[in-house]
Short mmCIF file of C-alpha atoms (C1' of nucleotides) in Angstrom, two decimals:
data_model
loop_
_atom_site.label_atom_id
_atom_site.label_comp_id
_atom_site.label_asym_id
_atom_site.label_seq_id
_atom_site.Cartn_x
_atom_site.Cartn_y
_atom_site.Cartn_z
CA UNK A 1 111.29 76.01 139.99
CA UNK A 2 114.33 73.62 138.84
CA UNK A 3 115.84 74.41 135.85
CA UNK A 4 114.92 71.28 133.46
CA UNK A 5 118.14 68.96 133.33
CA UNK A 6 119.90 69.36 129.78
CA UNK A 7 119.34 66.29 127.80
CA UNK A 8 122.72 64.14 127.66
CA UNK A 9 124.51 64.82 124.13
CA UNK A 10 124.52 61.32 123.26
CA UNK A 11 120.81 61.20 123.38
CA UNK A 12 119.32 62.90 120.39
CA UNK A 13 117.71 66.26 121.70
CA UNK A 14 114.24 65.67 120.67
CA UNK A 15 112.24 68.45 121.35
CA UNK A 16 108.45 67.78 121.57
CA UNK A 17 106.87 70.62 120.01
CA UNK A 18 105.49 72.79 122.77
CA UNK A 19 103.58 75.02 120.64
CA UNK A 20 100.08 75.03 119.45
CA UNK A 21 99.79 71.83 117.33
CA UNK A 22 99.09 72.12 113.69
CA UNK A 23 95.66 72.12 112.22
CA UNK A 24 93.96 73.40 108.92
CA UNK A 25 91.99 75.96 111.04
CA UNK A 26 95.37 77.31 112.49
CA UNK A 27 97.36 77.47 109.19
CA UNK A 28 94.39 79.29 107.59
CA UNK A 29 94.18 81.65 110.47
CA UNK A 30 97.87 82.42 110.42
CA UNK A 31 97.95 82.85 106.61
CA UNK A 32 95.04 85.40 106.90
CA UNK A 33 97.18 87.25 109.66
CA UNK A 34 100.12 87.25 107.34
CA UNK A 35 97.81 88.36 104.30
CA UNK A 36 96.31 91.31 106.41
CA UNK A 37 99.61 92.51 107.58
CA UNK A 38 102.06 91.97 104.48
CA UNK A 39 100.03 91.10 101.58
CA UNK A 40 99.87 88.27 99.14
CA UNK A 41 103.28 88.47 97.96
CA UNK A 42 104.47 87.91 101.49
CA UNK A 43 102.60 84.87 101.91
CA UNK A 44 104.85 82.17 101.03
CA UNK A 45 104.79 78.44 102.37
CA UNK A 46 107.81 79.06 104.25
CA UNK A 47 107.02 82.25 105.72
CA UNK A 48 103.74 80.81 107.04
CA UNK A 49 105.66 77.66 108.31
CA UNK A 50 108.18 79.92 110.11
CA UNK A 51 105.09 81.84 111.73
CA UNK A 52 104.08 78.27 113.09
CA UNK A 53 107.55 77.50 114.20
CA UNK A 54 107.71 74.39 111.73
CA UNK A 55 109.07 73.55 108.35
CA UNK A 56 107.06 74.07 104.76
CA UNK A 57 106.72 70.37 104.38
CA UNK A 58 104.56 70.09 107.61
CA UNK A 59 101.91 72.11 106.14
CA UNK A 60 101.06 69.73 103.49
CA UNK A 61 99.73 67.26 105.69
CA UNK A 62 96.91 69.55 106.48
CA UNK A 63 96.56 71.58 103.24
CA UNK A 64 96.73 70.08 99.79
CA UNK A 65 98.58 72.95 98.15
CA UNK A 66 98.82 76.80 98.44
CA UNK A 67 95.97 77.10 95.96
CA UNK A 68 93.71 75.19 98.29
CA UNK A 69 94.98 77.31 101.21
CA UNK A 70 93.97 80.33 99.50
CA UNK A 71 90.52 78.68 98.79
CA UNK A 72 90.16 78.14 102.54
CA UNK A 73 91.32 81.72 103.49
CA UNK A 74 88.85 83.37 100.97
CA UNK A 75 86.00 81.27 102.31
CA UNK A 76 86.66 82.00 105.80
CA UNK A 77 86.75 85.86 105.16
CA UNK A 78 83.49 85.36 103.21
CA UNK A 79 81.61 85.11 106.43
CA UNK A 80 82.25 88.48 107.17
CA UNK A 81 79.98 89.87 104.34
CA UNK A 82 76.58 90.95 105.38
CA UNK A 83 73.76 90.00 102.95
CA UNK A 84 70.52 91.60 103.74
CA UNK A 85 67.36 89.51 104.09
CA UNK A 86 65.29 90.52 100.99
CA UNK A 87 62.64 93.07 101.22
CA UNK A 88 61.21 93.64 97.86
CA UNK A 89 60.25 97.29 98.65
CA UNK A 90 63.96 98.11 99.23
CA UNK A 91 65.33 96.12 96.52
CA UNK A 92 67.94 98.70 94.80
CA UNK A 93 68.88 99.78 98.28
CA UNK A 94 69.36 96.46 99.54
CA UNK A 95 71.64 95.34 96.58
CA UNK A 96 73.88 98.38 97.26
CA UNK A 97 73.92 97.42 100.96
CA UNK A 98 75.26 93.97 100.08
CA UNK A 99 77.72 95.39 97.58
CA UNK A 100 79.07 98.03 100.17
CA UNK A 101 79.51 95.22 102.65
CA UNK A 102 81.46 93.02 100.03
CA UNK A 103 83.71 95.93 99.26
CA UNK A 104 84.27 96.89 103.16
CA UNK A 105 85.52 93.09 103.51
CA UNK A 106 87.56 93.01 100.46
CA UNK A 107 89.24 96.18 101.53
CA UNK A 108 89.69 95.33 105.20
CA UNK A 109 91.82 92.25 104.08
CA UNK A 110 94.86 93.27 101.87
CA UNK A 111 95.13 91.71 98.41
CA UNK A 112 91.68 89.75 99.13
CA UNK A 113 90.70 90.92 95.71
CA UNK A 114 93.70 89.33 94.04
CA UNK A 115 93.05 86.08 95.91
CA UNK A 116 89.48 86.17 94.89
CA UNK A 117 90.22 86.17 91.19
CA UNK A 118 89.00 83.12 89.20
CA UNK A 119 87.99 81.34 92.51
CA UNK A 120 84.76 80.16 92.66
CA UNK A 121 83.56 80.60 96.49
CA UNK A 122 82.28 76.82 97.15
CA UNK A 123 83.21 76.51 100.60
CA UNK A 124 80.80 76.56 103.46
CA UNK A 125 80.64 80.22 103.97
CA UNK A 126 80.74 80.83 100.19
CA UNK A 127 77.68 78.78 99.54
CA UNK A 128 75.91 80.18 102.16
CA UNK A 129 76.83 83.64 100.34
CA UNK A 130 75.70 82.44 97.19
CA UNK A 131 72.37 81.46 98.67
CA UNK A 132 71.57 84.66 100.22
CA UNK A 133 72.84 86.69 97.27
CA UNK A 134 70.40 84.55 94.90
CA UNK A 135 67.53 85.31 97.34
CA UNK A 136 68.23 88.99 97.16
CA UNK A 137 68.61 89.12 93.28
CA UNK A 138 65.21 87.18 92.79
CA UNK A 139 63.62 89.53 95.17
CA UNK A 140 64.19 92.27 92.50
CA UNK A 141 61.72 90.45 90.30
CA UNK A 142 64.67 89.45 87.92
CA UNK A 143 64.15 86.55 85.65
CA UNK A 144 66.01 83.44 86.88
CA UNK A 145 68.68 83.60 84.35
CA UNK A 146 69.18 87.37 84.86
CA UNK A 147 69.32 87.04 88.55
CA UNK A 148 71.94 84.14 88.16
CA UNK A 149 74.19 86.16 86.32
CA UNK A 150 73.63 89.26 88.18
CA UNK A 151 75.22 87.91 91.04
CA UNK A 152 78.24 87.17 89.31
CA UNK A 153 78.34 90.57 87.54
CA UNK A 154 78.17 92.25 90.82
CA UNK A 155 80.73 90.32 92.76
CA UNK A 156 83.08 90.59 89.75
CA UNK A 157 82.39 94.50 89.84
CA UNK A 158 83.39 94.64 93.57
CA UNK A 159 86.50 92.66 92.91
CA UNK A 160 87.93 94.74 90.24
CA UNK A 161 87.07 97.89 91.92
CA UNK A 162 88.96 97.01 94.97
CA UNK A 163 91.91 95.21 93.30
CA UNK A 164 93.94 98.55 93.55
CA UNK A 165 92.64 99.81 96.81
CA UNK A 166 95.92 98.20 98.15
CA UNK A 167 95.23 99.71 101.62
CA UNK A 168 95.90 97.84 104.68
CA UNK A 169 93.07 97.82 106.99
CA UNK A 170 92.08 101.04 108.60
CA UNK A 171 92.22 104.59 107.10
CA UNK A 172 95.59 104.99 105.67
CA UNK A 173 96.51 108.37 104.29
CA UNK A 174 95.20 108.98 100.90
CA UNK A 175 98.32 110.50 99.43
CA UNK A 176 99.71 107.87 97.53
CA UNK A 177 96.83 107.06 95.04
CA UNK A 178 96.18 110.74 94.78
CA UNK A 179 99.76 111.39 93.85
CA UNK A 180 99.65 108.65 91.21
CA UNK A 181 96.46 110.19 89.81
CA UNK A 182 98.09 113.66 89.62
CA UNK A 183 100.85 112.08 87.65
CA UNK A 184 98.47 110.46 85.12
CA UNK A 185 96.50 113.70 84.72
CA UNK A 186 99.71 115.67 84.08
CA UNK A 187 100.90 112.86 81.53
CA UNK A 188 97.32 113.25 79.71
CA UNK A 189 97.14 116.85 79.59
CA UNK A 190 100.44 116.96 78.12
CA UNK A 191 99.39 114.99 75.20
CA UNK A 192 99.13 116.80 71.87
CA UNK A 193 95.60 118.21 71.38
CA UNK A 194 95.22 117.60 68.01
CA UNK A 195 95.55 114.04 67.98
CA UNK A 196 94.13 113.51 71.65
CA UNK A 197 91.28 116.18 71.79
CA UNK A 198 89.15 113.87 74.06
CA UNK A 199 92.04 112.67 76.28
CA UNK A 200 93.17 116.31 77.04
CA UNK A 201 89.67 117.35 77.58
CA UNK A 202 88.93 114.44 79.93
CA UNK A 203 92.10 114.46 81.83
CA UNK A 204 90.52 115.78 84.77
CA UNK A 205 87.14 113.46 84.92
CA UNK A 206 89.44 110.43 84.62
CA UNK A 207 91.65 111.08 87.26
CA UNK A 208 89.43 113.10 89.65
CA UNK A 209 87.22 110.33 91.04
CA UNK A 210 88.35 108.55 94.03
CA UNK A 211 87.79 104.94 94.85
CA UNK A 212 84.68 105.40 96.81
CA UNK A 213 82.95 107.65 94.16
CA UNK A 214 84.04 105.20 91.41
CA UNK A 215 82.38 102.60 93.24
CA UNK A 216 79.10 104.33 94.07
CA UNK A 217 78.86 105.28 90.55
CA UNK A 218 79.57 102.19 89.29
CA UNK A 219 76.84 100.34 91.57
CA UNK A 220 74.30 102.72 90.47
CA UNK A 221 74.91 102.01 86.68
CA UNK A 222 74.57 98.19 87.01
CA UNK A 223 71.84 98.39 89.39
CA UNK A 224 70.09 100.70 86.83
CA UNK A 225 70.64 98.29 84.18
CA UNK A 226 69.42 95.39 85.98
CA UNK A 227 66.21 97.25 87.24
CA UNK A 228 65.25 97.37 83.41
CA UNK A 229 65.06 93.71 83.48
CA UNK A 230 62.65 93.55 86.84
CA UNK A 231 59.27 92.25 86.19
CA UNK A 232 56.42 94.17 87.93
CA UNK A 233 56.14 93.07 91.52
CA UNK A 234 53.66 90.56 92.49
CA UNK A 235 54.45 87.13 90.45
CA UNK A 236 56.98 85.35 92.21
CA UNK A 237 58.04 82.03 90.99
CA UNK A 238 58.20 80.00 94.31
CA UNK A 239 61.17 79.11 96.43
CA UNK A 240 61.47 80.73 99.81
CA UNK A 241 63.57 83.54 100.80
CA UNK A 242 65.55 82.68 103.86
CA UNK B 1 129.53 75.73 48.87
CA UNK B 2 132.79 74.97 50.95
CA UNK B 3 132.08 73.98 54.52
CA UNK B 4 133.30 76.62 57.00
CA UNK B 5 136.83 75.46 58.54
CA UNK B 6 136.36 74.41 62.18
CA UNK B 7 137.97 76.97 64.41
CA UNK B 8 141.27 75.64 65.75
CA UNK B 9 140.79 74.31 69.54
CA UNK B 10 143.45 76.59 70.65
CA UNK B 11 141.65 79.58 69.81
CA UNK B 12 138.61 80.24 72.09
CA UNK B 13 135.68 79.22 69.86
CA UNK B 14 133.94 82.42 70.07
CA UNK B 15 130.73 82.20 68.27
CA UNK B 16 129.51 85.27 66.74
CA UNK B 17 125.62 85.12 67.30
CA UNK B 18 124.41 84.38 63.74
CA UNK B 19 120.71 84.85 64.69
CA UNK B 20 118.81 87.92 64.59
CA UNK B 21 120.24 90.47 66.98
CA UNK B 22 118.36 91.39 70.31
CA UNK B 23 115.92 94.22 70.29
CA UNK B 24 113.20 95.25 72.49
CA UNK B 25 110.68 94.64 69.51
CA UNK B 26 112.03 91.28 68.85
CA UNK B 27 111.82 90.26 72.57
CA UNK B 28 108.16 91.71 72.70
CA UNK B 29 107.13 89.67 69.49
CA UNK B 30 108.58 86.38 70.98
CA UNK B 31 107.38 86.72 74.45
CA UNK B 32 103.90 87.35 72.83
CA UNK B 33 104.48 84.16 70.84
CA UNK B 34 105.03 82.16 73.79
CA UNK B 35 102.18 83.63 75.78
CA UNK B 36 99.86 82.62 72.79
CA UNK B 37 101.27 79.20 72.46
CA UNK B 38 101.68 78.31 76.31
CA UNK B 39 100.04 80.64 78.52
CA UNK B 40 101.51 83.09 81.00
CA UNK B 41 102.77 80.66 83.46
CA UNK B 42 105.13 79.37 80.64
CA UNK B 43 106.36 82.74 80.03
CA UNK B 44 109.57 83.05 82.23
CA UNK B 45 112.70 85.01 81.36
CA UNK B 46 114.56 81.78 81.02
CA UNK B 47 112.16 80.45 78.39
CA UNK B 48 111.93 83.64 76.56
CA UNK B 49 115.99 84.02 76.64
CA UNK B 50 116.12 80.32 75.33
CA UNK B 51 113.77 80.97 72.47
CA UNK B 52 116.07 84.06 71.50
CA UNK B 53 119.01 81.61 71.90
CA UNK B 54 120.52 83.89 74.59
CA UNK B 55 120.87 83.86 78.42
CA UNK B 56 118.08 85.58 80.67
CA UNK B 57 120.54 88.28 81.53
CA UNK B 58 120.74 89.56 78.07
CA UNK B 59 117.22 90.52 78.04
CA UNK B 60 117.54 92.91 80.52
CA UNK B 61 119.53 95.37 78.50
CA UNK B 62 116.33 95.93 76.56
CA UNK B 63 113.67 95.57 78.98
CA UNK B 64 113.88 96.78 82.57
CA UNK B 65 112.11 93.91 84.02
CA UNK B 66 109.49 91.40 83.65
CA UNK B 67 106.61 93.68 84.39
CA UNK B 68 107.78 96.33 81.98
CA UNK B 69 107.92 93.41 79.37
CA UNK B 70 104.32 92.64 80.12
CA UNK B 71 103.33 96.43 79.74
CA UNK B 72 105.01 96.17 76.21
CA UNK B 73 103.28 93.09 75.33
CA UNK B 74 99.99 94.09 76.59
CA UNK B 75 100.20 97.60 74.48
CA UNK B 76 101.22 95.56 71.46
CA UNK B 77 98.14 93.57 71.46
CA UNK B 78 95.84 96.48 72.01
CA UNK B 79 96.69 97.72 68.42
CA UNK B 80 94.29 94.91 67.35
CA UNK B 81 91.49 96.38 69.12
CA UNK B 82 88.80 97.96 66.73
CA UNK B 83 87.17 101.14 68.05
CA UNK B 84 84.27 102.60 65.80
CA UNK B 85 84.22 106.11 64.97
CA UNK B 86 81.39 107.71 66.81
CA UNK B 87 78.11 108.07 65.39
CA UNK B 88 75.65 109.26 68.03
CA UNK B 89 72.78 107.74 66.22
CA UNK B 90 74.08 104.30 66.76
CA UNK B 91 75.56 104.63 70.14
CA UNK B 92 74.72 101.47 71.97
CA UNK B 93 75.47 99.39 69.07
CA UNK B 94 79.02 100.96 68.59
CA UNK B 95 79.66 100.46 72.35
CA UNK B 96 78.97 96.69 71.85
CA UNK B 97 80.88 96.51 68.74
CA UNK B 98 83.81 97.95 70.51
CA UNK B 99 83.47 95.54 73.42
CA UNK B 100 83.09 92.68 71.21
CA UNK B 101 86.24 93.53 69.58
CA UNK B 102 87.96 94.00 72.92
CA UNK B 103 86.64 90.51 73.85
CA UNK B 104 87.91 88.82 70.61
CA UNK B 105 91.34 90.19 71.21
CA UNK B 106 91.49 89.24 74.76
CA UNK B 107 90.24 85.60 73.79
CA UNK B 108 92.74 85.22 70.81
CA UNK B 109 95.73 85.90 72.94
CA UNK B 110 95.90 83.29 75.91
CA UNK B 111 95.91 84.69 79.46
CA UNK B 112 95.93 88.20 78.09
CA UNK B 113 93.24 89.04 80.57
CA UNK B 114 95.60 88.12 83.33
CA UNK B 115 98.20 90.21 81.86
CA UNK B 116 95.88 93.31 81.85
CA UNK B 117 94.80 93.01 85.38
CA UNK B 118 95.89 96.32 87.26
CA UNK B 119 97.79 97.58 84.24
CA UNK B 120 96.94 100.88 82.98
CA UNK B 121 97.54 100.84 79.08
CA UNK B 122 99.43 104.06 78.80
CA UNK B 123 101.48 102.75 75.85
CA UNK B 124 101.41 104.27 72.37
CA UNK B 125 98.64 101.94 71.09
CA UNK B 126 96.78 102.21 74.72
CA UNK B 127 96.60 105.71 74.77
CA UNK B 128 95.20 105.99 71.23
CA UNK B 129 92.58 103.20 72.42
CA UNK B 130 91.87 105.45 75.42
CA UNK B 131 91.41 108.69 73.14
CA UNK B 132 88.99 106.80 70.86
CA UNK B 133 87.14 105.16 73.52
CA UNK B 134 86.48 108.43 75.11
CA UNK B 135 85.45 109.82 72.03
CA UNK B 136 82.86 106.94 71.87
CA UNK B 137 81.81 107.35 75.37
CA UNK B 138 81.18 111.26 74.85
CA UNK B 139 79.13 110.62 71.54
CA UNK B 140 76.41 108.95 73.65
CA UNK B 141 75.83 112.32 75.59
CA UNK B 142 77.10 111.12 78.75
CA UNK B 143 78.47 113.64 81.15
CA UNK B 144 82.21 113.72 81.27
CA UNK B 145 82.73 112.16 84.63
CA UNK B 146 80.32 109.36 83.55
CA UNK B 147 81.97 108.91 80.34
CA UNK B 148 85.35 108.93 81.85
CA UNK B 149 84.32 106.23 84.32
CA UNK B 150 82.49 104.39 81.90
CA UNK B 151 85.62 103.68 79.78
CA UNK B 152 87.24 101.96 82.71
CA UNK B 153 83.96 100.21 83.83
CA UNK B 154 83.41 98.63 80.51
CA UNK B 155 87.17 97.30 80.14
CA UNK B 156 87.04 95.96 83.56
CA UNK B 157 83.98 94.15 82.45
CA UNK B 158 85.49 92.48 79.45
CA UNK B 159 88.55 91.64 81.39
CA UNK B 160 86.82 89.92 84.13
CA UNK B 161 84.36 88.18 81.59
CA UNK B 162 87.53 86.71 79.68
CA UNK B 163 89.34 85.61 82.42
CA UNK B 164 88.55 82.29 82.67
CA UNK B 165 88.08 81.72 78.92
CA UNK B 166 91.47 80.12 79.00
CA UNK B 167 90.95 79.01 75.22
CA UNK B 168 93.83 79.25 73.05
CA UNK B 169 93.24 80.98 69.87
CA UNK B 170 90.70 79.39 67.53
CA UNK B 171 87.69 77.38 68.49
CA UNK B 172 88.70 74.54 70.83
CA UNK B 173 86.38 72.15 71.98
CA UNK B 174 83.63 73.61 74.60
CA UNK B 175 83.87 70.37 76.30
CA UNK B 176 86.15 71.27 79.34
CA UNK B 177 84.10 74.29 80.45
CA UNK B 178 80.90 72.62 79.93
CA UNK B 179 81.91 69.61 82.06
CA UNK B 180 83.07 71.82 84.76
CA UNK B 181 79.58 73.54 84.80
CA UNK B 182 77.96 70.23 85.08
CA UNK B 183 79.82 69.36 88.04
CA UNK B 184 78.97 72.67 89.74
CA UNK B 185 75.40 72.20 88.87
CA UNK B 186 75.12 68.71 90.38
CA UNK B 187 76.80 69.86 93.34
CA UNK B 188 74.22 72.80 93.87
CA UNK B 189 71.34 70.40 93.13
CA UNK B 190 72.67 68.14 95.89
CA UNK B 191 72.39 70.84 98.46
CA UNK B 192 69.64 70.38 100.93
CA UNK B 193 66.67 72.13 100.02
CA UNK B 194 65.65 73.55 103.08
CA UNK B 195 68.72 75.51 103.77
CA UNK B 196 69.50 76.47 100.10
CA UNK B 197 66.15 76.78 98.27
CA UNK B 198 67.46 79.41 95.88
CA UNK B 199 70.80 77.79 95.07
CA UNK B 200 68.84 74.48 94.22
CA UNK B 201 66.19 76.40 92.29
CA UNK B 202 68.81 78.50 90.32
CA UNK B 203 71.35 75.52 89.84
CA UNK B 204 70.14 75.39 86.17
CA UNK B 205 70.40 79.36 85.41
CA UNK B 206 73.60 79.54 87.21
CA UNK B 207 75.35 76.97 85.30
CA UNK B 208 73.59 77.12 81.98
CA UNK B 209 74.87 80.34 80.32
CA UNK B 210 78.18 80.08 78.37
CA UNK B 211 80.71 82.49 77.96
CA UNK B 212 79.24 84.20 74.96
CA UNK B 213 75.91 84.60 76.34
CA UNK B 214 77.12 85.75 79.76
CA UNK B 215 79.13 88.48 77.78
CA UNK B 216 76.13 89.64 75.78
CA UNK B 217 73.96 89.69 78.82
CA UNK B 218 76.45 91.81 80.66
CA UNK B 219 77.14 94.11 78.11
CA UNK B 220 73.32 94.95 77.65
CA UNK B 221 72.83 95.25 81.42
CA UNK B 222 75.79 97.99 81.57
CA UNK B 223 74.84 99.87 78.48
CA UNK B 224 71.27 100.10 79.62
CA UNK B 225 72.59 101.58 82.99
CA UNK B 226 74.70 103.91 81.17
CA UNK B 227 72.14 105.08 78.81
CA UNK B 228 70.09 106.38 81.64
CA UNK B 229 72.67 108.95 82.24
CA UNK B 230 72.69 110.24 78.66
CA UNK B 231 71.49 113.72 77.99
CA UNK B 232 69.06 114.22 75.28
CA UNK B 233 71.00 114.59 71.95
CA UNK B 234 71.99 117.77 70.50
CA UNK B 235 74.06 119.71 73.29
CA UNK B 236 77.59 118.68 72.79
CA UNK B 237 80.31 120.12 75.08
CA UNK B 238 83.04 120.83 72.39
CA UNK B 239 86.18 118.74 71.58
CA UNK B 240 86.28 116.79 68.29
CA UNK B 241 85.53 113.11 67.80
CA UNK B 242 88.54 111.81 65.74
"C1'" DT C 1 145.04 103.27 68.57
"C1'" DT C 2 142.98 104.52 72.53
"C1'" DG C 3 139.09 105.16 75.22
"C1'" DC C 4 134.16 104.65 75.96
"C1'" DT C 5 129.55 103.15 75.81
"C1'" DG C 6 126.48 99.63 75.66
"C1'" DT C 7 125.37 94.65 74.44
"C1'" DT C 8 126.13 89.74 75.78
"C1'" DA C 9 126.43 86.14 78.90
"C1'" DG C 10 127.83 82.77 82.45
"C1'" DA C 11 127.56 82.40 87.16
"C1'" DA C 12 125.22 83.24 91.30
"C1'" DC C 13 121.97 85.00 94.64
"C1'" DA C 14 117.80 84.80 97.26
"C1'" DG C 15 113.67 83.14 96.83
"C1'" DT C 16 109.41 80.12 95.24
"C1'" DG C 17 106.07 75.61 95.51
"C1'" DT C 18 106.18 70.95 96.37
"C1'" DT C 19 107.86 66.05 96.97
"C1'" DC C 20 111.16 62.54 99.20
"C1'" DG C 21 112.44 59.74 102.63
"C1'" DT C 22 113.01 59.44 107.15
"C1'" DT C 23 111.58 59.99 111.79
"C1'" DG C 24 108.86 59.45 116.17
"C1'" DG C 25 104.65 59.41 118.73
"C1'" DT C 26 100.49 57.20 119.22
"C1'" DA C 27 96.08 54.52 118.67
"C1'" DG C 28 94.31 50.09 117.79
"C1'" DA C 29 95.02 44.97 117.66
"C1'" DA C 30 96.77 40.68 119.53
"C1'" DT D 1 101.85 44.42 127.81
"C1'" DT D 2 103.77 44.18 123.23
"C1'" DC D 3 103.54 44.59 118.49
"C1'" DT D 4 102.14 46.72 114.47
"C1'" DA D 5 100.13 50.15 111.51
"C1'" DC D 6 99.41 54.72 110.62
"C1'" DC D 7 100.26 59.38 110.00
"C1'" DA D 8 101.78 64.18 111.35
"C1'" DA D 9 106.60 66.17 111.37
"C1'" DC D 10 110.44 67.84 109.05
"C1'" DG D 11 115.18 68.29 107.03
"C1'" DA D 12 116.77 68.07 102.66
"C1'" DA D 13 116.51 68.41 97.98
"C1'" DC D 14 114.39 69.34 93.20
"C1'" DA D 15 113.30 72.19 89.71
"C1'" DC D 16 112.12 76.31 89.06
"C1'" DT D 17 111.57 81.73 89.27
"C1'" DG D 18 113.04 87.18 88.64
"C1'" DT D 19 117.23 89.37 88.82
"C1'" DT D 20 122.03 91.16 89.59
"C1'" DC D 21 127.11 90.87 89.59
"C1'" DT D 22 130.72 90.58 86.81
"C1'" DA D 23 133.87 90.19 83.04
"C1'" DA D 24 134.47 90.23 78.20
"C1'" DC D 25 133.29 91.85 74.23
"C1'" DA D 26 131.73 94.90 69.80
"C1'" DG D 27 131.26 99.17 67.43
"C1'" DC D 28 132.15 103.60 67.02
"C1'" DA D 29 134.24 108.58 68.05
"C1'" DA D 30 138.33 111.12 68.88
#
DNA sequence: TTGCTGTTAGAACAGTGTTCGTTGGTAGAA
DNA sequence: TTCTACCAACGAACACTGTTCTAACAGCAA
């Protein structure tokens, strides 16, 4: 192997980029990697460009702006959500399976909940997810307007419930949130009992629920509420379910 | 009235600030005014300092950082929320009254929902609000752990439901969100029916609910779900309710 | 008067998203 | 083959952001 001859100095040393050429897919993929590893605050256009061995301006040829980039990242991740094919006999369980899958995905990508806020998933994966979600909602015998809103309500629920679970992927030590809970608990119990009887009394229940039990409880509450709107099984108002 | 004599130029024209002296209260008050008028994105430390006729560095003598400032703004606004004194006979109605008040406050201060995200209201007004909320929850006969979580769940619900109602205070024209809804609706109906039967069928219901009806519906769903946990009235587990 | 403490503020730091203007390579037309 | 569009690439810069450093200053206790 002979060393490549150094370019003569009077000839501008134009280095043809030997790296993988830029593309929207590649940009989105690397952005997601940064998000997972270091969180949303670390995901700047400069940081992303650096990871791709280019300048920030180059990204704008493939992505309109950062907001669109986050749209794309969000949609990409939505492909990981598993939504059961409806089986009316198992409706409440299936809704919960869907929500648990959504939660798992949201928790396995750092800050994804923050990214998802006020973003309507209309990308290719998002639309497929919506279709399946609507199928599932309708399988429960919910009237159309209730079913439509239920999809939003449930997704919002998962978002807010995972917002503060800032764990990076994998089981991190549960010490930090627990210490924070203990701090709040001691604050609540330190309040004057005469003015805050309920807070003092409830300091325990307020701070003792961990993320997973909160989630399971919230799910159960909403599903029970939705069930009260279900018509008796049988009369379906057309439109297939797959 | 004699004009004040201009300071001689060889004497450094030190202008003693004739304006209202800085204080945390004043800073928070002006910050809230900017938030209401121009939204969260317009609320920068420089903008705030300018409004107070000073430099951004001066603010940091009264406020640790922007995050603490937003904590203070949030707590200030929470004083406007009206929480009914519990009357067990009217429990579901009272919960709704509380939530409607919360919604009104969130909507009457631009971007307040965004500010409130992942902020636990532990300021003076926030704690009083929590106390009253807990009193209300317990009056419904909910077990302690359910009552504790219900407070969070309901507040989160109002937050997410008001996140996109970016109306400035007062009844603004409802044209913008309605146009956006129409846009989404036409997109959904344009999808291929064979692959998206449910989305096409549901395009109407999905896009026809306005903010208020969504809110009323969501409230009803959650309250119904919570009611299923209520113990039969009578056995209270101590601790006063005011 | 002398310190001292805490407020005021200009300047600056390190970062942000985005745009401008210029390159350079290449695909298509002549 | 030659010329010409076109467009990705990208250094530099713009207008910001939150925050800190530093020095000067005011009010007040000793």
